[in-house]
Tab-separated table of C-alpha atoms in Angstrom:
chain	number	residue	atom	x	y	z
A	9	MET	CA	72.494	-109.324	-214.958
A	10	LEU	CA	71.908	-112.970	-215.628
A	11	ASP	CA	74.934	-112.984	-217.968
A	12	SER	CA	77.236	-111.595	-215.273
A	13	PHE	CA	75.894	-114.230	-212.774
A	14	LEU	CA	76.529	-116.986	-215.324
A	15	GLY	CA	80.024	-115.571	-215.830
A	16	VAL	CA	80.695	-115.800	-212.156
A	17	VAL	CA	79.445	-119.380	-212.022
A	18	ASN	CA	81.588	-120.270	-215.022
A	19	GLN	CA	84.606	-118.653	-213.381
A	20	VAL	CA	84.046	-120.524	-210.125
A	21	TRP	CA	83.477	-123.796	-212.018
A	22	ASN	CA	86.712	-123.361	-214.069
A	23	ASP	CA	88.904	-121.987	-211.291
A	24	GLY	CA	87.472	-124.094	-208.402
A	25	LEU	CA	89.869	-124.770	-205.597
A	26	TYR	CA	93.387	-123.352	-205.967
A	27	GLY	CA	93.001	-123.074	-209.703
A	28	ILE	CA	91.779	-126.675	-210.151
A	29	GLY	CA	88.334	-126.735	-211.811
A	30	ILE	CA	85.317	-128.388	-210.297
A	31	THR	CA	85.278	-130.866	-213.220
A	32	GLU	CA	88.809	-132.001	-212.399
A	33	LEU	CA	87.874	-132.406	-208.708
A	34	ILE	CA	84.843	-134.450	-209.470
A	35	VAL	CA	86.801	-136.665	-211.889
A	36	SER	CA	89.511	-137.131	-209.141
A	37	ILE	CA	86.840	-138.178	-206.619
A	38	VAL	CA	85.475	-140.678	-209.175
A	39	ILE	CA	89.018	-141.995	-209.676
A	40	LEU	CA	89.464	-142.484	-205.940
A	41	PHE	CA	86.082	-144.191	-205.555
A	42	THR	CA	87.021	-146.429	-208.522
A	43	GLY	CA	90.259	-147.386	-206.778
A	44	ILE	CA	88.285	-148.199	-203.643
A	45	ILE	CA	85.887	-150.356	-205.601
A	46	ILE	CA	88.680	-152.088	-207.449
A	47	ARG	CA	90.262	-152.774	-204.078
A	48	GLY	CA	87.165	-154.651	-203.030
A	49	VAL	CA	87.086	-156.560	-206.309
A	50	PHE	CA	90.852	-157.191	-206.107
A	51	ILE	CA	90.551	-158.705	-202.578
A	52	ALA	CA	87.401	-160.683	-203.404
A	53	ARG	CA	88.401	-162.099	-206.756
A	54	VAL	CA	92.210	-162.199	-206.957
A	55	PHE	CA	92.695	-163.495	-203.436
A	56	LYS	CA	89.942	-166.113	-203.803
A	57	TRP	CA	91.802	-167.330	-206.978
A	58	LEU	CA	95.158	-167.336	-205.082
A	59	GLU	CA	93.476	-169.260	-202.198
A	60	LYS	CA	92.373	-171.952	-204.624
A	61	LEU	CA	95.889	-172.160	-205.968
A	62	SER	CA	97.359	-172.380	-202.425
A	63	ASP	CA	94.842	-175.005	-201.426
A	64	GLN	CA	96.236	-177.336	-204.071
A	65	THR	CA	99.673	-177.270	-202.372
A	66	GLU	CA	100.563	-179.347	-199.365
A	67	SER	CA	102.344	-176.525	-197.618
A	68	GLU	CA	100.585	-174.459	-195.014
A	69	ALA	CA	103.168	-171.671	-195.362
A	70	ASP	CA	101.625	-170.285	-198.538
A	71	ASP	CA	98.142	-170.199	-196.935
A	72	ALA	CA	99.498	-168.234	-193.958
A	73	VAL	CA	101.381	-165.772	-196.199
A	74	LEU	CA	98.449	-165.224	-198.432
A	75	GLU	CA	96.127	-164.587	-195.399
A	76	THR	CA	98.493	-162.026	-193.863
A	77	LEU	CA	99.177	-160.199	-197.181
A	78	GLU	CA	95.472	-159.664	-198.034
A	79	LYS	CA	95.123	-156.384	-196.229
A	80	PRO	CA	98.419	-154.637	-197.192
A	81	LEU	CA	98.179	-155.647	-200.842
A	82	GLY	CA	94.653	-154.156	-200.790
A	83	TYR	CA	96.315	-150.753	-200.479
A	84	LEU	CA	97.725	-151.245	-204.030
A	85	PRO	CA	94.659	-150.161	-205.996
A	86	ILE	CA	94.210	-147.036	-203.856
A	87	THR	CA	97.851	-146.129	-204.339
A	88	ILE	CA	97.472	-146.505	-208.071
A	89	ALA	CA	94.298	-144.370	-207.979
A	90	LEU	CA	96.244	-141.654	-206.083
A	91	TYR	CA	98.977	-141.872	-208.701
A	92	VAL	CA	96.430	-141.467	-211.573
A	93	ILE	CA	94.892	-138.482	-209.772
A	94	THR	CA	98.278	-136.772	-209.647
A	95	LEU	CA	98.743	-137.410	-213.350
A	96	TYR	CA	95.227	-136.058	-214.117
A	97	LEU	CA	95.169	-132.934	-212.057
A	98	PRO	CA	96.871	-129.846	-213.535
A	99	LEU	CA	99.274	-129.457	-210.677
A	100	SER	CA	102.541	-127.509	-210.701
A	101	GLY	CA	105.016	-126.223	-208.205
A	102	THR	CA	104.463	-127.023	-204.518
A	103	PRO	CA	101.088	-128.791	-204.931
A	104	GLU	CA	102.660	-131.113	-207.487
A	105	LEU	CA	105.551	-131.897	-205.201
A	106	VAL	CA	103.262	-132.583	-202.253
A	107	ALA	CA	101.009	-134.844	-204.405
A	108	GLN	CA	104.058	-136.820	-205.640
A	109	ASN	CA	105.336	-137.155	-202.087
A	110	ILE	CA	101.904	-138.416	-200.966
A	111	VAL	CA	102.020	-141.047	-203.700
A	112	LYS	CA	105.614	-142.026	-202.778
A	113	ALA	CA	104.580	-142.265	-199.114
A	114	ALA	CA	101.645	-144.473	-199.968
A	115	ILE	CA	103.875	-146.755	-202.032
A	116	ALA	CA	106.343	-146.961	-199.185
A	117	PHE	CA	103.540	-147.601	-196.630
A	118	THR	CA	102.246	-150.457	-198.838
A	119	ILE	CA	105.680	-151.985	-199.097
A	120	PHE	CA	106.498	-151.808	-195.441
A	121	SER	CA	103.027	-152.958	-194.379
A	122	THR	CA	103.450	-155.950	-196.633
A	123	LEU	CA	106.919	-156.707	-195.144
A	124	SER	CA	105.667	-156.294	-191.604
A	125	ASN	CA	102.686	-158.639	-192.154
A	126	SER	CA	104.909	-161.282	-193.809
A	127	VAL	CA	106.972	-161.564	-190.585
A	128	GLN	CA	104.381	-163.738	-188.809
A	129	PRO	CA	104.305	-166.604	-191.295
A	130	ILE	CA	108.130	-166.570	-191.571
A	131	PHE	CA	108.586	-166.894	-187.810
A	132	GLY	CA	105.667	-169.383	-187.742
A	133	MET	CA	107.890	-171.663	-189.807
A	134	PHE	CA	110.694	-171.260	-187.207
A	135	SER	CA	108.445	-172.312	-184.424
A	136	ALA	CA	107.241	-175.325	-186.459
A	137	THR	CA	110.787	-176.556	-186.911
A	138	SER	CA	111.454	-175.865	-183.218
A	139	LEU	CA	114.837	-174.174	-183.850
A	140	LEU	CA	113.858	-171.526	-181.315
A	141	THR	CA	111.673	-171.528	-178.217
A	142	ALA	CA	108.315	-170.032	-178.399
A	143	SER	CA	109.246	-166.985	-176.401
A	144	MET	CA	112.381	-166.326	-178.515
A	145	THR	CA	110.291	-166.665	-181.611
A	146	MET	CA	107.684	-164.241	-180.316
A	147	TRP	CA	110.366	-161.712	-179.185
A	148	LEU	CA	112.242	-161.932	-182.566
A	149	GLU	CA	108.981	-161.495	-184.457
A	150	ARG	CA	108.062	-158.383	-182.554
A	151	ALA	CA	111.571	-157.011	-182.888
A	152	ALA	CA	111.522	-157.591	-186.639
A	153	ARG	CA	108.168	-155.820	-186.960
A	154	VAL	CA	109.387	-152.849	-184.935
A	155	LEU	CA	112.622	-152.666	-187.026
A	156	ILE	CA	110.635	-152.842	-190.237
A	157	TRP	CA	108.273	-150.070	-189.154
A	158	VAL	CA	111.152	-147.860	-187.797
A	159	ILE	CA	112.841	-148.107	-191.252
A	160	GLY	CA	109.491	-147.563	-192.973
A	161	ILE	CA	108.656	-144.438	-190.963
A	162	GLY	CA	112.216	-143.206	-191.644
A	163	VAL	CA	111.716	-143.713	-195.398
A	164	ILE	CA	108.337	-141.885	-195.282
A	165	LEU	CA	109.750	-139.036	-193.328
A	166	ASP	CA	112.710	-138.793	-195.792
A	167	ILE	CA	110.207	-138.673	-198.664
A	168	PHE	CA	108.741	-135.534	-197.103
A	169	GLY	CA	112.186	-133.967	-196.544
A	170	ILE	CA	112.384	-134.500	-192.835
A	171	GLN	CA	115.995	-135.268	-191.987
A	172	ILE	CA	116.249	-138.556	-190.015
A	173	GLY	CA	119.742	-138.092	-188.527
A	174	PRO	CA	119.017	-135.036	-186.360
A	175	LEU	CA	115.695	-136.490	-185.419
A	176	SER	CA	117.178	-139.754	-184.202
A	177	CYS	CA	119.806	-137.797	-182.271
A	178	ARG	CA	117.115	-135.754	-180.503
A	179	ILE	CA	115.046	-138.918	-179.697
A	180	ARG	CA	118.153	-140.542	-178.263
A	181	PHE	CA	118.726	-137.456	-176.206
A	182	ILE	CA	115.193	-137.446	-174.875
A	183	PHE	CA	115.224	-141.115	-173.924
A	184	SER	CA	118.734	-141.077	-172.484
A	185	GLY	CA	117.794	-138.849	-169.564
A	186	SER	CA	121.181	-137.165	-169.701
A	187	SER	CA	121.911	-133.718	-171.035
A	188	SER	CA	125.667	-134.083	-170.957
A	189	TRP	CA	126.026	-134.649	-174.762
A	190	SER	CA	123.460	-132.194	-175.923
A	191	THR	CA	123.843	-131.062	-179.514
A	192	GLY	CA	122.071	-127.724	-178.922
A	193	PRO	CA	118.671	-126.477	-177.975
A	194	ILE	CA	115.732	-128.723	-178.730
């Protein structure tokens, strides 16, 4: 009787969740927590070192860029941890495809978050040289951020196989208030 119970425990331990053993799940959680810890170390150590380097320059632009990029570049260790988890887990078929798409989406989010946060220092330099008025600079900065995130969301949706063209047509239809050019039922 005890042998049959131990057999069931062994089967549950080895099969775990959707065929992934408990050991693999525990190791995956450890990898994710390691990525989170490395994120903290990365932000604390690497950015302090970069701040020391930027303090040696006369330009204030590098200080502003470094400050705005701290949060989005902090996503990098977590994205790498997710990638390592997808390599480690014995995934195949649809779960493997979903895991790869999650990693691709995390990479795209990191890239577009970095681009969006770098807009402020760039437009800060425009206002410092007074090529544009303050309201024009603010409007262009917001428009650039919206454009970056619209493209980023489009890329992320495309990663998951959601077609952007029909979606944008539907959104245009919804916001136009007119049904004269409808492409079919919504």
